[in-house]
Amino acid sequence: MAETGQDGWLAVIKVLVAEDARQVRETLVALLGLEDDIEVAAVLAAGDQVVPAALEHRPDVALLDIGLPGTDGITAAAELARRLPGCRVLILTGMAMPDALSAALRAGVSGYLLKEGSANHLIGAVRAVARGDRVIDGRLAGQPPDGERGSPRPASQKLPPMGWVAWPLA
């Protein structure tokens, strides 16, 4: 798992990337690779590869597309939560559907971002999820779904609609 620095923060965040669109996948890997504190541990194109790769590489964060072939991202996230609970899942999707968000949260994901967000928001979300926060795209984050723990930050602390909202999972 991640190396921890002297201050208790993760020194290096190991990330598994699962995205079926080659251009998007390669862009994500290149973007994450620019960060000193992020290491891409595995790169996958199908959902049925997620759990075996995660068990092998022990990432801190799995960045999953929701519409993966073989096994969709939500199903893979649920299996990761069961088999590797220390790995947090951040869903990256083009679908701004509250039902998909609710299903993802029920599966145990730590974050849900739309692909239209900026690179800076994605990098920040990976770091926040690795720290233990839950991150939800600002366009979907009014309140956590029924039964979810935690409460969103006050409106004054929310990022703009293209950003995300984070709150502790505890």
mmCIF file of C-alpha atoms in Angstrom:
data_model
loop_
_atom_site.group_PDB
_atom_site.id
_atom_site.type_symbol
_atom_site.label_atom_id
_atom_site.label_comp_id
_atom_site.label_asym_id
_atom_site.label_seq_id
_atom_site.Cartn_x
_atom_site.Cartn_y
_atom_site.Cartn_z
ATOM 1 C CA MET A 1 0.000 0.000 0.000
ATOM 2 C CA ALA A 2 0.978 3.649 0.064
ATOM 3 C CA GLU A 3 4.093 4.973 1.672
ATOM 4 C CA THR A 4 3.321 7.383 4.512
ATOM 5 C CA GLY A 5 5.354 10.544 4.984
ATOM 6 C CA GLN A 6 6.524 11.935 8.334
ATOM 7 C CA ASP A 7 3.368 14.018 8.668
ATOM 8 C CA GLY A 8 1.113 10.960 8.263
ATOM 9 C CA TRP A 9 -0.035 11.858 4.731
ATOM 10 C CA LEU A 10 0.481 9.443 1.898
ATOM 11 C CA ALA A 11 3.865 10.074 0.293
ATOM 12 C CA VAL A 12 3.052 8.062 -2.842
ATOM 13 C CA ILE A 13 -0.460 7.138 -3.931
ATOM 14 C CA LYS A 14 -0.626 3.933 -5.983
ATOM 15 C CA VAL A 15 -3.413 4.130 -8.576
ATOM 16 C CA LEU A 16 -4.989 1.456 -10.753
ATOM 17 C CA VAL A 17 -6.546 2.895 -13.929
ATOM 18 C CA ALA A 18 -9.346 1.008 -15.719
ATOM 19 C CA GLU A 19 -10.754 2.719 -18.824
ATOM 20 C CA ASP A 20 -11.839 1.026 -22.043
ATOM 21 C CA ALA A 21 -11.358 4.029 -24.363
ATOM 22 C CA ARG A 22 -7.690 3.889 -25.350
ATOM 23 C CA GLN A 23 -7.201 7.646 -25.808
ATOM 24 C CA VAL A 24 -8.821 8.445 -22.478
ATOM 25 C CA ARG A 25 -6.857 5.670 -20.736
ATOM 26 C CA GLU A 26 -3.532 6.875 -22.159
ATOM 27 C CA THR A 27 -4.356 10.474 -21.245
ATOM 28 C CA LEU A 28 -5.226 9.498 -17.670
ATOM 29 C CA VAL A 29 -1.981 7.556 -17.304
ATOM 30 C CA ALA A 30 0.053 10.457 -18.721
ATOM 31 C CA LEU A 31 -1.730 12.987 -16.481
ATOM 32 C CA LEU A 32 -1.299 10.928 -13.316
ATOM 33 C CA GLY A 33 2.313 10.202 -14.232
ATOM 34 C CA LEU A 34 3.141 13.917 -14.090
ATOM 35 C CA GLU A 35 2.452 14.012 -10.354
ATOM 36 C CA ASP A 36 5.325 13.350 -7.930
ATOM 37 C CA ASP A 37 3.050 11.790 -5.329
ATOM 38 C CA ILE A 38 1.086 9.488 -7.670
ATOM 39 C CA GLU A 39 2.293 6.206 -9.160
ATOM 40 C CA VAL A 40 0.239 4.339 -11.761
ATOM 41 C CA ALA A 41 0.426 0.734 -10.553
ATOM 42 C CA ALA A 42 -1.744 -0.936 -13.216
ATOM 43 C CA VAL A 43 -3.513 0.041 -16.433
ATOM 44 C CA LEU A 44 -6.507 -1.971 -17.657
ATOM 45 C CA ALA A 45 -9.074 -1.879 -20.434
ATOM 46 C CA ALA A 46 -11.713 -4.254 -19.022
ATOM 47 C CA GLY A 47 -13.619 -4.569 -15.767
ATOM 48 C CA ASP A 48 -12.988 -8.278 -15.312
ATOM 49 C CA GLN A 49 -9.267 -7.452 -14.956
ATOM 50 C CA VAL A 50 -9.790 -4.996 -12.056
ATOM 51 C CA VAL A 51 -9.942 -7.306 -9.038
ATOM 52 C CA PRO A 52 -7.065 -9.621 -10.084
ATOM 53 C CA ALA A 53 -4.845 -6.609 -10.874
ATOM 54 C CA ALA A 54 -5.798 -4.877 -7.618
ATOM 55 C CA LEU A 55 -5.004 -7.999 -5.596
ATOM 56 C CA GLU A 56 -1.625 -8.192 -7.322
ATOM 57 C CA HIS A 57 -0.636 -4.487 -7.179
ATOM 58 C CA ARG A 58 -2.466 -3.363 -3.997
ATOM 59 C CA PRO A 59 -3.364 0.158 -5.168
ATOM 60 C CA ASP A 60 -4.571 2.850 -2.788
ATOM 61 C CA VAL A 61 -7.068 4.124 -5.360
ATOM 62 C CA ALA A 62 -8.770 2.386 -8.268
ATOM 63 C CA LEU A 63 -9.858 4.889 -10.915
ATOM 64 C CA LEU A 64 -12.620 3.077 -12.800
ATOM 65 C CA ASP A 65 -14.746 3.964 -15.788
ATOM 66 C CA ILE A 66 -18.356 3.057 -15.059
ATOM 67 C CA GLY A 67 -18.978 1.432 -18.470
ATOM 68 C CA LEU A 68 -16.142 -1.083 -18.614
ATOM 69 C CA PRO A 69 -16.534 -4.173 -20.810
ATOM 70 C CA GLY A 70 -16.604 -7.573 -19.133
ATOM 71 C CA THR A 71 -17.549 -6.281 -15.694
ATOM 72 C CA ASP A 72 -18.889 -2.749 -15.282
ATOM 73 C CA GLY A 73 -17.145 -0.322 -12.938
ATOM 74 C CA ILE A 74 -19.844 -0.460 -10.256
ATOM 75 C CA THR A 75 -19.744 -4.260 -10.072
ATOM 76 C CA ALA A 76 -15.935 -4.177 -9.986
ATOM 77 C CA ALA A 77 -16.093 -1.553 -7.204
ATOM 78 C CA ALA A 78 -18.392 -3.748 -5.104
ATOM 79 C CA GLU A 79 -16.050 -6.707 -5.526
ATOM 80 C CA LEU A 80 -13.040 -4.543 -4.605
ATOM 81 C CA ALA A 81 -14.832 -3.344 -1.462
ATOM 82 C CA ARG A 82 -15.361 -6.965 -0.478
ATOM 83 C CA ARG A 83 -11.945 -8.391 -1.423
ATOM 84 C CA LEU A 84 -9.594 -5.414 -0.932
ATOM 85 C CA PRO A 85 -11.283 -2.963 1.458
ATOM 86 C CA GLY A 86 -8.148 -0.789 1.742
ATOM 87 C CA CYS A 87 -8.437 0.177 -1.916
ATOM 88 C CA ARG A 88 -10.669 3.198 -2.421
ATOM 89 C CA VAL A 89 -12.587 3.482 -5.678
ATOM 90 C CA LEU A 90 -13.068 6.659 -7.697
ATOM 91 C CA ILE A 91 -15.561 6.270 -10.549
ATOM 92 C CA LEU A 92 -14.921 8.408 -13.626
ATOM 93 C CA THR A 93 -17.894 8.547 -15.965
ATOM 94 C CA GLY A 94 -19.671 10.455 -18.659
ATOM 95 C CA MET A 95 -23.052 9.611 -17.074
ATOM 96 C CA ALA A 96 -24.549 12.335 -14.886
ATOM 97 C CA MET A 97 -27.331 10.094 -13.631
ATOM 98 C CA PRO A 98 -28.313 10.142 -9.939
ATOM 99 C CA ASP A 99 -29.326 6.451 -10.146
ATOM 100 C CA ALA A 100 -25.820 5.500 -11.267
ATOM 101 C CA LEU A 101 -24.359 7.596 -8.440
ATOM 102 C CA SER A 102 -26.626 5.877 -5.917
ATOM 103 C CA ALA A 103 -25.658 2.438 -7.238
ATOM 104 C CA ALA A 104 -21.979 3.375 -7.060
ATOM 105 C CA LEU A 105 -22.290 4.576 -3.465
ATOM 106 C CA ARG A 106 -24.130 1.383 -2.500
ATOM 107 C CA ALA A 107 -21.201 -0.519 -4.057
ATOM 108 C CA GLY A 108 -18.848 1.266 -1.672
ATOM 109 C CA VAL A 109 -17.112 3.786 -3.930
ATOM 110 C CA SER A 110 -15.313 6.714 -2.366
ATOM 111 C CA GLY A 111 -15.786 9.043 -5.310
ATOM 112 C CA TYR A 112 -17.808 9.718 -8.433
ATOM 113 C CA LEU A 113 -16.629 12.248 -11.019
ATOM 114 C CA LEU A 114 -17.888 13.208 -14.437
ATOM 115 C CA LYS A 115 -15.348 13.152 -17.258
ATOM 116 C CA GLU A 116 -16.104 16.766 -18.144
ATOM 117 C CA GLY A 117 -14.148 18.038 -15.117
ATOM 118 C CA SER A 118 -10.680 19.533 -15.277
ATOM 119 C CA ALA A 119 -7.396 17.689 -14.874
ATOM 120 C CA ASN A 120 -6.756 19.591 -11.627
ATOM 121 C CA HIS A 121 -10.090 18.442 -10.207
ATOM 122 C CA LEU A 122 -9.294 14.831 -11.091
ATOM 123 C CA ILE A 123 -5.838 14.962 -9.470
ATOM 124 C CA GLY A 124 -7.300 16.635 -6.382
ATOM 125 C CA ALA A 125 -10.043 14.026 -6.189
ATOM 126 C CA VAL A 126 -7.522 11.160 -6.365
ATOM 127 C CA ARG A 127 -5.624 12.725 -3.459
ATOM 128 C CA ALA A 128 -8.795 13.367 -1.446
ATOM 129 C CA VAL A 129 -10.059 9.818 -1.934
ATOM 130 C CA ALA A 130 -6.637 8.447 -0.952
ATOM 131 C CA ARG A 131 -6.845 10.521 2.273
ATOM 132 C CA GLY A 132 -10.177 8.920 3.100
ATOM 133 C CA ASP A 133 -12.627 11.579 1.914
ATOM 134 C CA ARG A 134 -15.653 10.892 -0.223
ATOM 135 C CA VAL A 135 -15.655 12.983 -3.405
ATOM 136 C CA ILE A 136 -18.756 13.599 -5.517
ATOM 137 C CA ASP A 137 -19.000 15.699 -8.668
ATOM 138 C CA GLY A 138 -20.486 19.079 -7.794
ATOM 139 C CA ARG A 139 -23.351 18.648 -10.260
ATOM 140 C CA LEU A 140 -24.597 15.614 -8.334
ATOM 141 C CA ALA A 141 -23.482 16.441 -4.786
ATOM 142 C CA GLY A 142 -26.355 18.362 -3.251
ATOM 143 C CA GLN A 143 -26.770 15.806 -0.462
ATOM 144 C CA PRO A 144 -25.529 12.277 0.033
ATOM 145 C CA PRO A 145 -28.143 9.680 -0.921
ATOM 146 C CA ASP A 146 -30.445 8.367 1.806
ATOM 147 C CA GLY A 147 -28.644 6.158 4.284
ATOM 148 C CA GLU A 148 -25.176 7.516 3.513
ATOM 149 C CA ARG A 149 -23.011 8.594 6.415
ATOM 150 C CA GLY A 150 -21.507 12.020 6.695
ATOM 151 C CA SER A 151 -22.839 15.306 5.518
ATOM 152 C CA PRO A 152 -21.681 17.596 2.756
ATOM 153 C CA ARG A 153 -19.609 20.657 3.479
ATOM 154 C CA PRO A 154 -21.508 23.919 3.802
ATOM 155 C CA ALA A 155 -22.415 25.558 0.491
ATOM 156 C CA SER A 156 -19.770 28.211 1.111
ATOM 157 C CA GLN A 157 -17.075 25.494 0.945
ATOM 158 C CA LYS A 158 -18.340 23.813 -2.231
ATOM 159 C CA LEU A 159 -16.339 24.102 -5.402
ATOM 160 C CA PRO A 160 -17.920 25.432 -8.588
ATOM 161 C CA PRO A 161 -20.263 23.069 -10.489
ATOM 162 C CA MET A 162 -17.366 21.639 -12.520
ATOM 163 C CA GLY A 163 -15.598 20.770 -9.262
ATOM 164 C CA TRP A 164 -16.419 18.295 -6.563
ATOM 165 C CA VAL A 165 -17.488 18.194 -2.958
ATOM 166 C CA ALA A 166 -15.648 16.111 -0.366
ATOM 167 C CA TRP A 167 -16.623 14.960 3.093
ATOM 168 C CA PRO A 168 -15.082 12.426 5.472
ATOM 169 C CA LEU A 169 -16.331 8.850 5.191
ATOM 170 C CA ALA A 170 -16.232 8.260 8.957
#
